Short mmCIF file of C-alpha atoms and ligand atoms in Angstrom, two decimals:
data_model
loop_
_atom_site.label_atom_id
_atom_site.label_comp_id
_atom_site.label_asym_id
_atom_site.label_seq_id
_atom_site.Cartn_x
_atom_site.Cartn_y
_atom_site.Cartn_z
CA MET A 29 279.23 103.21 -8.44
CA GLY A 30 279.12 101.67 -11.93
CA LEU A 31 275.91 101.00 -13.80
CA ARG A 32 274.11 97.80 -12.97
CA THR A 33 274.38 94.91 -15.39
CA PHE A 34 274.92 91.13 -15.73
CA ARG A 35 277.85 88.84 -16.49
CA GLY A 36 278.93 88.28 -20.13
CA GLY A 37 277.13 89.84 -23.08
CA VAL A 38 278.32 91.65 -26.19
CA HIS A 39 278.31 95.10 -27.76
CA PRO A 40 276.96 94.89 -31.32
CA ASP A 41 276.56 98.03 -33.44
CA ASP A 42 273.15 99.22 -32.24
CA GLY A 43 271.93 100.74 -35.52
CA LYS A 44 269.31 102.72 -33.61
CA ASP A 45 270.27 106.08 -35.13
CA LEU A 46 268.43 105.10 -38.31
CA SER A 47 265.01 105.44 -36.69
CA LYS A 48 265.18 106.65 -33.12
CA ALA A 49 264.85 110.39 -33.67
CA LYS A 50 261.78 110.31 -35.92
CA PRO A 51 258.35 110.73 -34.32
CA THR A 52 255.99 107.77 -34.55
CA LYS A 53 253.58 108.00 -37.47
CA GLU A 54 250.09 106.52 -37.31
CA LEU A 55 249.47 104.17 -40.21
CA LEU A 56 245.98 103.21 -41.34
CA PRO A 57 246.15 100.06 -43.45
CA VAL A 58 244.58 99.86 -46.89
CA GLY A 59 244.64 96.15 -47.71
CA ASP A 60 243.19 93.07 -46.03
CA LEU A 61 244.22 92.27 -42.47
CA PHE A 62 245.21 88.84 -41.19
CA PHE A 63 244.75 87.61 -37.64
CA PRO A 64 246.56 84.34 -36.86
CA LEU A 65 244.68 82.41 -34.16
CA SER A 66 247.99 81.54 -32.48
CA GLN A 67 249.83 84.74 -31.63
CA HIS A 68 250.40 83.90 -27.99
CA ILE A 69 251.77 81.04 -25.90
CA GLY A 70 249.06 78.49 -25.05
CA ALA A 71 245.99 77.16 -26.81
CA PRO A 72 245.05 78.83 -30.12
CA ALA A 73 242.04 81.13 -30.03
CA THR A 74 238.73 79.88 -31.47
CA PRO A 75 236.98 81.95 -34.18
CA ILE A 76 233.59 83.38 -33.20
CA VAL A 77 232.90 84.97 -36.60
CA SER A 78 232.08 83.37 -39.94
CA VAL A 79 232.92 84.25 -43.51
CA GLY A 80 230.63 87.09 -44.63
CA ASP A 81 230.15 88.62 -41.15
CA THR A 82 230.73 92.34 -40.81
CA VAL A 83 232.92 93.46 -37.91
CA LEU A 84 233.91 96.70 -36.19
CA ALA A 85 237.36 97.76 -35.01
CA GLY A 86 237.82 96.46 -31.48
CA GLN A 87 235.30 93.64 -31.93
CA LYS A 88 236.27 90.23 -30.60
CA ILE A 89 236.69 87.79 -33.51
CA ALA A 90 238.25 84.84 -31.67
CA GLU A 91 237.74 83.61 -28.11
CA ALA A 92 240.56 82.38 -25.86
CA GLY A 93 241.01 78.62 -26.26
CA GLY A 94 241.71 78.03 -22.54
CA PHE A 95 243.07 79.78 -19.43
CA VAL A 96 246.55 80.04 -20.97
CA SER A 97 245.36 81.64 -24.20
CA ALA A 98 244.04 85.04 -25.31
CA PRO A 99 241.15 86.39 -27.38
CA ILE A 100 241.81 88.22 -30.65
CA PHE A 101 240.14 91.42 -31.85
CA SER A 102 239.76 92.98 -35.27
CA SER A 103 241.77 96.17 -35.57
CA VAL A 104 239.65 97.55 -38.44
CA SER A 105 236.03 97.53 -39.56
CA GLY A 106 235.17 95.34 -42.52
CA THR A 107 233.98 91.90 -43.59
CA VAL A 108 235.31 88.45 -42.73
CA LYS A 109 236.69 87.25 -46.05
CA ALA A 110 238.19 83.90 -45.10
CA ILE A 111 239.42 81.71 -42.27
CA GLU A 112 242.43 79.90 -43.66
CA PRO A 113 246.07 78.97 -43.00
CA ARG A 114 248.52 81.83 -43.56
CA ARG A 115 252.31 82.01 -43.28
CA VAL A 116 253.49 83.92 -40.17
CA ALA A 117 256.84 85.52 -39.29
CA VAL A 118 258.34 82.39 -37.70
CA GLY A 119 257.68 80.47 -40.93
CA ASP A 120 254.74 78.31 -39.79
CA MET A 121 251.34 78.14 -41.46
CA VAL A 122 248.73 79.25 -38.89
CA ASN A 123 244.96 79.28 -39.22
CA SER A 124 244.00 82.96 -39.54
CA ILE A 125 240.95 85.18 -39.86
CA VAL A 126 241.15 87.44 -42.93
CA ILE A 127 239.26 90.75 -42.73
CA GLU A 128 238.54 92.81 -45.81
CA ASN A 129 239.19 96.33 -44.58
CA ASP A 130 236.33 98.74 -45.45
CA GLY A 131 238.58 101.75 -44.86
CA ASN A 132 236.12 103.36 -42.40
CA TYR A 133 237.83 102.28 -39.14
CA LEU A 134 234.49 102.27 -37.31
CA GLU A 135 234.97 101.24 -33.71
CA CYS A 136 232.66 99.43 -31.31
CA GLY A 137 232.13 101.12 -27.94
CA PHE A 138 234.52 100.64 -25.03
CA GLU A 139 233.76 101.00 -21.34
CA GLU A 140 235.99 103.49 -19.52
CA THR A 141 236.66 103.19 -15.79
CA ASP A 142 236.49 106.54 -13.97
CA ASP A 143 238.43 105.48 -10.91
CA VAL A 144 240.74 102.52 -11.41
CA THR A 145 241.69 102.50 -7.71
CA LYS A 146 238.17 101.31 -6.86
CA LEU A 147 238.57 98.12 -8.96
CA THR A 148 239.23 94.85 -7.16
CA ASN A 149 242.22 92.72 -8.19
CA GLU A 150 239.86 90.24 -9.82
CA GLU A 151 238.23 93.01 -11.87
CA ILE A 152 241.63 94.27 -13.04
CA ILE A 153 242.78 90.78 -14.06
CA GLU A 154 239.48 90.16 -15.86
CA LYS A 155 239.83 93.38 -17.88
CA ILE A 156 243.39 92.46 -18.90
CA LYS A 157 242.25 88.96 -19.85
CA GLU A 158 239.23 90.20 -21.80
CA ALA A 159 241.40 92.68 -23.74
CA GLY A 160 243.65 89.89 -25.02
CA VAL A 161 246.84 91.38 -23.55
CA VAL A 162 249.92 89.18 -23.97
CA GLY A 163 253.68 89.77 -23.63
CA MET A 164 254.40 91.98 -26.64
CA GLY A 165 258.18 91.74 -26.45
CA GLY A 166 258.07 88.47 -28.38
CA ALA A 167 257.12 85.82 -25.83
CA GLY A 168 253.34 86.24 -26.13
CA PHE A 169 252.64 84.84 -22.67
CA PRO A 170 249.09 85.84 -21.61
CA THR A 171 249.49 88.77 -19.20
CA HIS A 172 246.51 87.88 -16.99
CA VAL A 173 248.25 84.57 -16.19
CA LYS A 174 251.59 86.26 -15.47
CA LEU A 175 249.86 88.72 -13.16
CA SER A 176 248.17 85.90 -11.23
CA PRO A 177 251.10 84.20 -9.42
CA LYS A 178 250.38 81.65 -6.69
CA GLU A 179 251.70 83.90 -3.93
CA PRO A 180 251.10 87.55 -4.89
CA ASP A 181 252.26 88.77 -1.48
CA LYS A 182 255.74 87.43 -2.24
CA ILE A 183 256.19 89.62 -5.32
CA ASP A 184 258.74 92.31 -4.45
CA TYR A 185 259.47 93.79 -7.87
CA ILE A 186 257.48 94.62 -10.98
CA ILE A 187 260.15 95.24 -13.60
CA ALA A 188 259.31 97.20 -16.72
CA ASN A 189 261.65 95.91 -19.41
CA CYS A 190 262.65 99.24 -20.94
CA ALA A 191 266.08 97.94 -22.06
CA GLU A 192 265.27 97.40 -25.75
CA CYS A 193 268.72 95.89 -26.12
CA GLU A 194 268.14 94.35 -29.59
CA PRO A 195 270.08 96.41 -32.15
CA PHE A 196 268.03 98.56 -34.58
CA LEU A 197 264.76 98.37 -32.64
CA THR A 198 263.42 101.71 -31.38
CA SER A 199 259.68 101.17 -30.87
CA ASP A 200 259.89 100.99 -27.06
CA TYR A 201 262.16 104.02 -27.09
CA ARG A 202 259.64 106.08 -29.08
CA ARG A 203 256.83 105.00 -26.75
CA MET A 204 258.92 106.04 -23.73
CA VAL A 205 259.76 109.50 -25.06
CA GLU A 206 256.36 110.20 -26.64
CA GLU A 207 253.93 108.70 -24.13
CA PRO A 208 255.83 107.89 -20.93
CA GLU A 209 252.75 108.69 -18.83
CA LYS A 210 250.92 105.67 -20.27
CA LEU A 211 253.78 103.44 -19.15
CA VAL A 212 253.75 104.95 -15.66
CA GLU A 213 249.96 104.63 -15.40
CA GLY A 214 250.18 101.00 -16.53
CA MET A 215 252.79 100.38 -13.84
CA ARG A 216 250.52 102.03 -11.25
CA ILE A 217 247.72 99.59 -12.16
CA ILE A 218 250.01 96.56 -11.88
CA LEU A 219 251.33 97.79 -8.52
CA GLN A 220 247.72 97.96 -7.32
CA LEU A 221 247.70 94.15 -7.66
CA PHE A 222 250.89 93.67 -5.63
CA LYS A 223 250.81 95.64 -2.41
CA HIS A 224 254.39 94.91 -1.35
CA ALA A 225 256.07 95.42 -4.72
CA THR A 226 258.24 98.23 -6.07
CA GLY A 227 257.92 99.16 -9.73
CA CYS A 228 261.31 99.38 -11.44
CA PHE A 229 261.90 100.76 -14.92
CA GLY A 230 265.09 98.98 -16.06
CA ILE A 231 266.52 101.03 -18.91
CA GLU A 232 269.86 101.08 -20.72
CA ASP A 233 271.93 104.24 -20.42
CA ASN A 234 271.94 104.80 -24.20
CA LYS A 235 268.42 106.26 -23.81
CA PRO A 236 269.07 109.39 -21.72
CA GLU A 237 265.96 111.24 -22.94
CA ALA A 238 263.69 108.36 -21.92
CA ILE A 239 265.48 108.02 -18.56
CA GLN A 240 265.00 111.71 -17.89
CA LYS A 241 261.29 111.65 -18.79
CA LEU A 242 260.60 108.62 -16.63
CA MET A 243 262.58 110.09 -13.72
CA GLU A 244 260.62 113.31 -13.94
CA LEU A 245 257.28 111.48 -14.02
CA THR A 246 258.13 109.20 -11.09
CA LYS A 247 259.98 111.64 -8.82
CA ASP A 248 257.05 111.77 -6.37
CA GLU A 249 256.14 108.09 -6.65
CA PRO A 250 257.49 106.28 -3.57
CA ARG A 251 256.72 102.86 -5.07
CA MET A 252 258.47 103.45 -8.39
CA GLN A 253 262.11 103.84 -9.37
CA VAL A 254 264.04 104.24 -12.61
CA VAL A 255 267.06 101.93 -12.78
CA PRO A 256 269.61 102.96 -15.45
CA LEU A 257 271.52 99.93 -16.75
CA MET A 258 274.72 99.44 -18.69
CA THR A 259 274.13 99.28 -22.44
CA LYS A 260 274.99 95.71 -23.29
CA TYR A 261 273.25 92.92 -25.18
CA PRO A 262 271.16 90.97 -23.97
CA GLN A 263 270.35 93.38 -21.13
CA GLY A 264 266.64 92.95 -21.91
CA GLY A 265 266.76 89.15 -21.48
CA GLU A 266 264.41 88.33 -18.61
CA ARG A 267 267.06 86.64 -16.47
CA GLN A 268 269.66 89.31 -17.22
CA LEU A 269 267.24 92.11 -16.38
CA ILE A 270 266.24 90.50 -13.08
CA LYS A 271 269.91 90.05 -12.18
CA ALA A 272 270.82 93.63 -13.06
CA VAL A 273 267.84 95.26 -11.33
CA THR A 274 267.48 93.08 -8.21
CA ASP A 275 270.68 90.99 -8.03
CA ARG A 276 268.44 87.88 -7.90
CA GLU A 277 268.93 84.91 -10.20
CA ILE A 278 266.63 82.42 -11.90
CA ASN A 279 267.23 79.43 -14.16
CA SER A 280 265.20 77.58 -16.77
CA LYS A 281 263.28 75.62 -14.12
CA MET A 282 262.09 78.76 -12.33
CA LEU A 283 259.63 81.51 -13.06
CA PRO A 284 260.53 85.13 -12.29
CA ALA A 285 257.79 84.96 -9.62
CA ASP A 286 259.90 82.32 -7.81
CA ALA A 287 262.43 85.10 -7.27
CA GLY A 288 259.73 87.59 -6.28
CA CYS A 289 259.73 89.32 -9.68
CA ILE A 290 257.35 89.94 -12.56
CA VAL A 291 258.77 91.34 -15.81
CA ASP A 292 256.67 93.02 -18.49
CA ASN A 293 257.82 94.94 -21.52
CA VAL A 294 256.94 98.53 -22.38
CA GLU A 295 254.15 97.87 -24.92
CA THR A 296 252.57 95.26 -22.66
CA ILE A 297 252.35 97.69 -19.75
CA VAL A 298 250.81 100.32 -22.03
CA ALA A 299 248.30 97.69 -23.23
CA VAL A 300 247.41 96.97 -19.57
CA TYR A 301 246.71 100.66 -19.09
CA ASN A 302 244.51 100.84 -22.21
CA ALA A 303 242.63 97.70 -21.17
CA VAL A 304 241.96 98.62 -17.55
CA LYS A 305 241.40 102.36 -17.85
CA PHE A 306 239.63 102.52 -21.23
CA GLY A 307 238.38 98.96 -21.76
CA ARG A 308 240.28 98.92 -25.05
CA PRO A 309 241.36 95.55 -26.42
CA LEU A 310 244.82 95.02 -27.84
CA THR A 311 244.53 96.11 -31.49
CA ASP A 312 247.55 98.30 -32.10
CA ARG A 313 251.22 98.68 -31.25
CA ILE A 314 254.39 100.57 -32.20
CA PHE A 315 256.43 98.86 -34.92
CA THR A 316 259.90 99.69 -36.29
CA VAL A 317 260.70 99.47 -40.02
CA THR A 318 264.45 99.90 -40.42
CA GLY A 319 267.77 98.77 -41.89
CA ASP A 320 270.19 100.22 -44.42
CA ALA A 321 268.09 98.87 -47.33
CA VAL A 322 265.00 100.88 -46.29
CA MET A 323 264.33 104.27 -47.88
CA GLU A 324 262.95 106.01 -44.75
CA PRO A 325 263.47 103.96 -41.58
CA ARG A 326 261.00 104.95 -38.84
CA ASN A 327 258.39 103.80 -36.33
CA PHE A 328 254.70 103.42 -37.03
CA LYS A 329 251.70 103.05 -34.80
CA ILE A 330 250.10 100.13 -36.58
CA LYS A 331 246.86 98.20 -36.59
CA ILE A 332 247.81 94.64 -35.61
CA GLY A 333 247.11 92.37 -38.60
CA THR A 334 248.58 94.81 -41.14
CA ASN A 335 250.77 93.11 -43.73
CA PHE A 336 254.56 93.64 -43.45
CA SER A 337 254.59 94.68 -47.13
CA GLU A 338 252.28 97.64 -46.39
CA LEU A 339 254.61 98.79 -43.64
CA LEU A 340 257.65 98.56 -45.89
CA GLU A 341 255.83 100.56 -48.55
CA ALA A 342 254.88 103.20 -45.96
CA ALA A 343 258.59 103.53 -45.14
CA GLY A 344 259.29 104.37 -48.78
CA GLY A 345 260.11 100.80 -49.83
CA LEU A 346 263.63 99.52 -50.47
CA LYS A 347 266.32 101.92 -51.68
CA ASN A 348 268.76 99.04 -52.18
CA PRO A 349 268.15 95.32 -52.67
CA ALA A 350 267.76 93.60 -49.29
CA LYS A 351 270.11 90.64 -48.88
CA LYS A 352 268.46 89.78 -45.59
CA MET A 353 265.04 90.57 -44.14
CA ILE A 354 264.26 89.84 -40.52
CA ALA A 355 261.12 89.98 -38.39
CA GLY A 356 262.52 91.51 -35.19
CA GLY A 357 266.14 92.38 -34.47
CA PRO A 358 269.35 90.91 -35.91
CA MET A 359 270.21 88.91 -32.78
CA MET A 360 266.97 87.08 -32.02
CA GLY A 361 264.69 87.84 -34.97
CA PHE A 362 263.43 85.44 -37.66
CA ALA A 363 264.79 85.51 -41.22
CA LEU A 364 262.01 86.16 -43.73
CA PHE A 365 261.58 84.87 -47.28
CA GLY A 366 259.22 87.71 -48.13
CA THR A 367 257.02 90.40 -46.62
CA ASP A 368 253.60 88.88 -47.34
CA ILE A 369 253.07 88.05 -43.68
CA PRO A 370 250.92 89.68 -41.00
CA THR A 371 251.98 91.67 -37.99
CA THR A 372 250.79 90.16 -34.70
CA LYS A 373 250.67 91.21 -31.06
CA THR A 374 254.29 90.07 -30.67
CA THR A 375 256.00 91.31 -33.85
CA SER A 376 257.88 94.54 -33.22
CA ALA A 377 260.03 95.21 -36.29
CA LEU A 378 260.96 94.60 -39.90
CA LEU A 379 264.69 94.88 -40.56
CA CYS A 380 265.99 94.96 -44.16
CA MET A 381 269.78 94.76 -44.58
CA THR A 382 271.96 95.11 -47.68
CA VAL A 383 274.49 92.66 -46.28
CA ASP A 384 273.82 89.21 -44.86
CA GLN A 385 276.39 89.02 -42.06
CA VAL A 386 275.82 85.29 -41.62
CA SER A 387 276.21 83.95 -45.15
CA GLN A 388 278.94 86.48 -46.00
CA TYR A 389 281.65 84.45 -44.28
CA GLU A 390 282.60 80.77 -44.40
CA GLU A 391 282.69 78.81 -41.17
CA THR A 392 286.22 77.74 -40.16
CA ALA A 393 287.64 75.55 -37.39
CA CYS A 394 287.38 76.60 -33.74
CA ILE A 395 290.59 78.24 -32.53
CA ASN A 396 289.70 77.77 -28.85
CA CYS A 397 289.86 81.48 -28.18
CA GLY A 398 287.18 81.34 -25.47
CA ARG A 399 285.32 84.41 -26.72
CA CYS A 400 282.01 82.55 -26.85
CA VAL A 401 282.46 81.56 -23.21
CA ASP A 402 283.15 85.16 -22.17
CA ALA A 403 280.11 86.35 -24.14
CA CYS A 404 277.58 83.85 -22.81
CA PRO A 405 275.33 85.57 -20.24
CA GLU A 406 274.33 82.17 -18.83
CA GLY A 407 277.90 81.09 -18.08
CA LEU A 408 277.79 78.18 -20.58
CA ILE A 409 280.49 76.80 -22.86
CA PRO A 410 278.88 77.39 -26.26
CA SER A 411 281.73 75.83 -28.30
CA ARG A 412 281.33 72.56 -26.42
CA LEU A 413 277.52 72.62 -26.57
CA ALA A 414 277.66 73.21 -30.33
CA ASP A 415 279.98 70.19 -30.67
CA TYR A 416 277.52 68.04 -28.73
CA ALA A 417 274.73 69.35 -30.94
CA LYS A 418 276.71 68.56 -34.08
CA HIS A 419 277.27 64.96 -32.97
CA GLY A 420 273.76 64.45 -31.59
CA GLN A 421 275.06 63.89 -28.04
CA LYS A 422 271.90 64.79 -26.17
CA GLU A 423 273.00 63.48 -22.77
CA ASN A 424 276.20 65.50 -22.78
CA PHE A 425 274.33 68.52 -24.07
CA GLU A 426 271.98 68.37 -21.09
CA LYS A 427 274.75 67.54 -18.62
CA TRP A 428 276.58 70.70 -19.69
CA TYR A 429 273.47 72.83 -19.10
CA GLY A 430 272.44 73.25 -22.74
CA LEU A 431 268.85 73.75 -21.63
CA GLU A 432 269.88 76.93 -19.82
CA CYS A 433 270.63 78.63 -23.16
CA ILE A 434 268.40 81.67 -23.68
CA GLU A 435 269.10 81.67 -27.45
CA CYS A 436 270.48 85.21 -27.36
CA GLY A 437 273.08 84.70 -30.10
CA SER A 438 275.91 86.42 -28.18
CA CYS A 439 278.21 83.42 -28.70
CA SER A 440 277.87 83.40 -32.50
CA PHE A 441 278.23 87.18 -32.64
CA GLY A 442 281.85 87.31 -31.49
CA CYS A 443 283.11 83.97 -32.85
CA PRO A 444 286.13 84.62 -35.12
CA ALA A 445 285.60 81.20 -36.74
CA ARG A 446 282.03 82.24 -37.67
CA ARG A 447 280.59 79.08 -36.18
CA PRO A 448 276.77 79.12 -36.07
CA LEU A 449 276.90 78.24 -32.38
CA ALA A 450 273.56 79.66 -31.25
CA GLN A 451 271.74 78.09 -34.17
CA ALA A 452 273.14 74.63 -33.41
CA ILE A 453 272.43 74.95 -29.68
CA LYS A 454 268.90 76.21 -30.30
CA THR A 455 268.09 73.29 -32.60
CA MET A 456 269.49 70.76 -30.13
CA LYS A 457 267.61 72.36 -27.26
CA LYS A 458 264.37 71.99 -29.18
CA GLN A 459 265.07 68.30 -29.78
CA VAL A 460 265.92 67.58 -26.14
CA LEU A 461 262.79 69.38 -24.94
CA GLN A 462 260.67 67.51 -27.48
CA ASP A 463 262.12 64.17 -26.25
CA LYS A 464 261.18 65.10 -22.69
CA LYS A 465 257.65 65.96 -23.79
CA ASN A 466 257.29 62.68 -25.67
CA LYS A 467 258.36 60.72 -22.60
CA LYS A 468 255.60 62.26 -20.43
S1 SF4 B 8 274.97 79.55 -25.51
FE1 SF4 B 8 272.90 80.38 -25.58
S2 SF4 B 8 272.79 81.79 -23.85
FE2 SF4 B 8 274.95 81.41 -24.24
S3 SF4 B 8 275.57 83.05 -25.64
FE3 SF4 B 8 275.00 81.32 -26.92
S4 SF4 B 8 272.85 81.68 -27.42
FE4 SF4 B 8 273.32 83.01 -25.66
S1 SF4 B 9 284.44 81.91 -30.10
FE1 SF4 B 9 284.44 80.47 -31.84
S2 SF4 B 9 286.58 80.08 -32.21
FE2 SF4 B 9 286.46 80.99 -30.18
S3 SF4 B 9 286.28 79.22 -28.77
FE3 SF4 B 9 284.21 79.85 -29.26
S4 SF4 B 9 283.66 78.53 -31.00
FE4 SF4 B 9 285.88 78.46 -30.85
#
């Protein structure tokens, strides 16, 4: 039987060899740290510290601004220097708490739980909520909300998104080969919440070492299974992962829970483990610094809030001028103007490339080759949707399922005419969704 996968998709050069073999290095920041109050989906957090206050590592500095929100914690000890707008990776200015790092990394105390199996579901959810855990794969959806579906008894699968299908990124891979037991323990805690569910580790077959380690660790776990998947982008897309692992399908109007599934990425599940077992808030993560312009591409265990420029420096800086810098991977990441921006709970990588693949070529006319249609994992007609976007035809855009686009970039990737299809569709999608919101 062939490996499980989904329809469509593309095979970009994965670029993972640059950083995947090097052990993760712990990095203690030197400069100031910045904590944007919006680094999750939902209401921004509200500061509970003032300028001049001293704080410890692990201390809460901002309270959740509602149920769909998350608190924020300082990752170092130091003094609150300012609360002011700062530029973040997606380009927006976001109100942020600035901490002057005292370089001592003094932590506040955390409460460990001896026997997690004795905790009630409510206690587990409360610990996850209080630790500020959110989806760390990029979405930033508060995890305590995701783990509180309306009908928990109807959840059949907890899927660990171990695909890491974005080219160049290797942070999840390093976590899986260096500390797979934390991932398995995190899964065990989540399964405690859902009595009828099976825990599946969906992982692409280009990570044999990680597959082997997870298989070894779960061989005597009747409620867990490792599901090797075909290496294909965007295998880690939520809908594509659900399809490949369970053969169930969802669309933009459904939640994974509607199909009996909950999907969490590797770092998120590890953060659940740290929160529930050790009472540790979310203050650090694995982060990849890579690309052919970087002197020593590798992964770092970072304190969230560390500036991108410090991370680049720790990787030896640039060996060649970077024509393009991206927060995240080349397919779904955000182009950066500079590196004076903070890492957050959801930023996983800095990619510095000597060639800008996008601006290198001129756009030409569509030759109707159909490659974008074959590549689209949602079964859309990207060439047509991009035409509607170009001409502002919102009704047609919606009629032809433009809102189902997951913004994966597969259509642009293979287009011989170099049309910026995904970009046009993404912009139009935003406009249509905004119109709908305005009408409410
Ligand atoms: S139309 Fe959207 S979902 Fe389809 S390939 Fe393009 S970006 Fe991906
Ligand atoms: S891949 Fe590009 S050239 Fe081919 S049909 Fe799609 S838009 Fe046209």
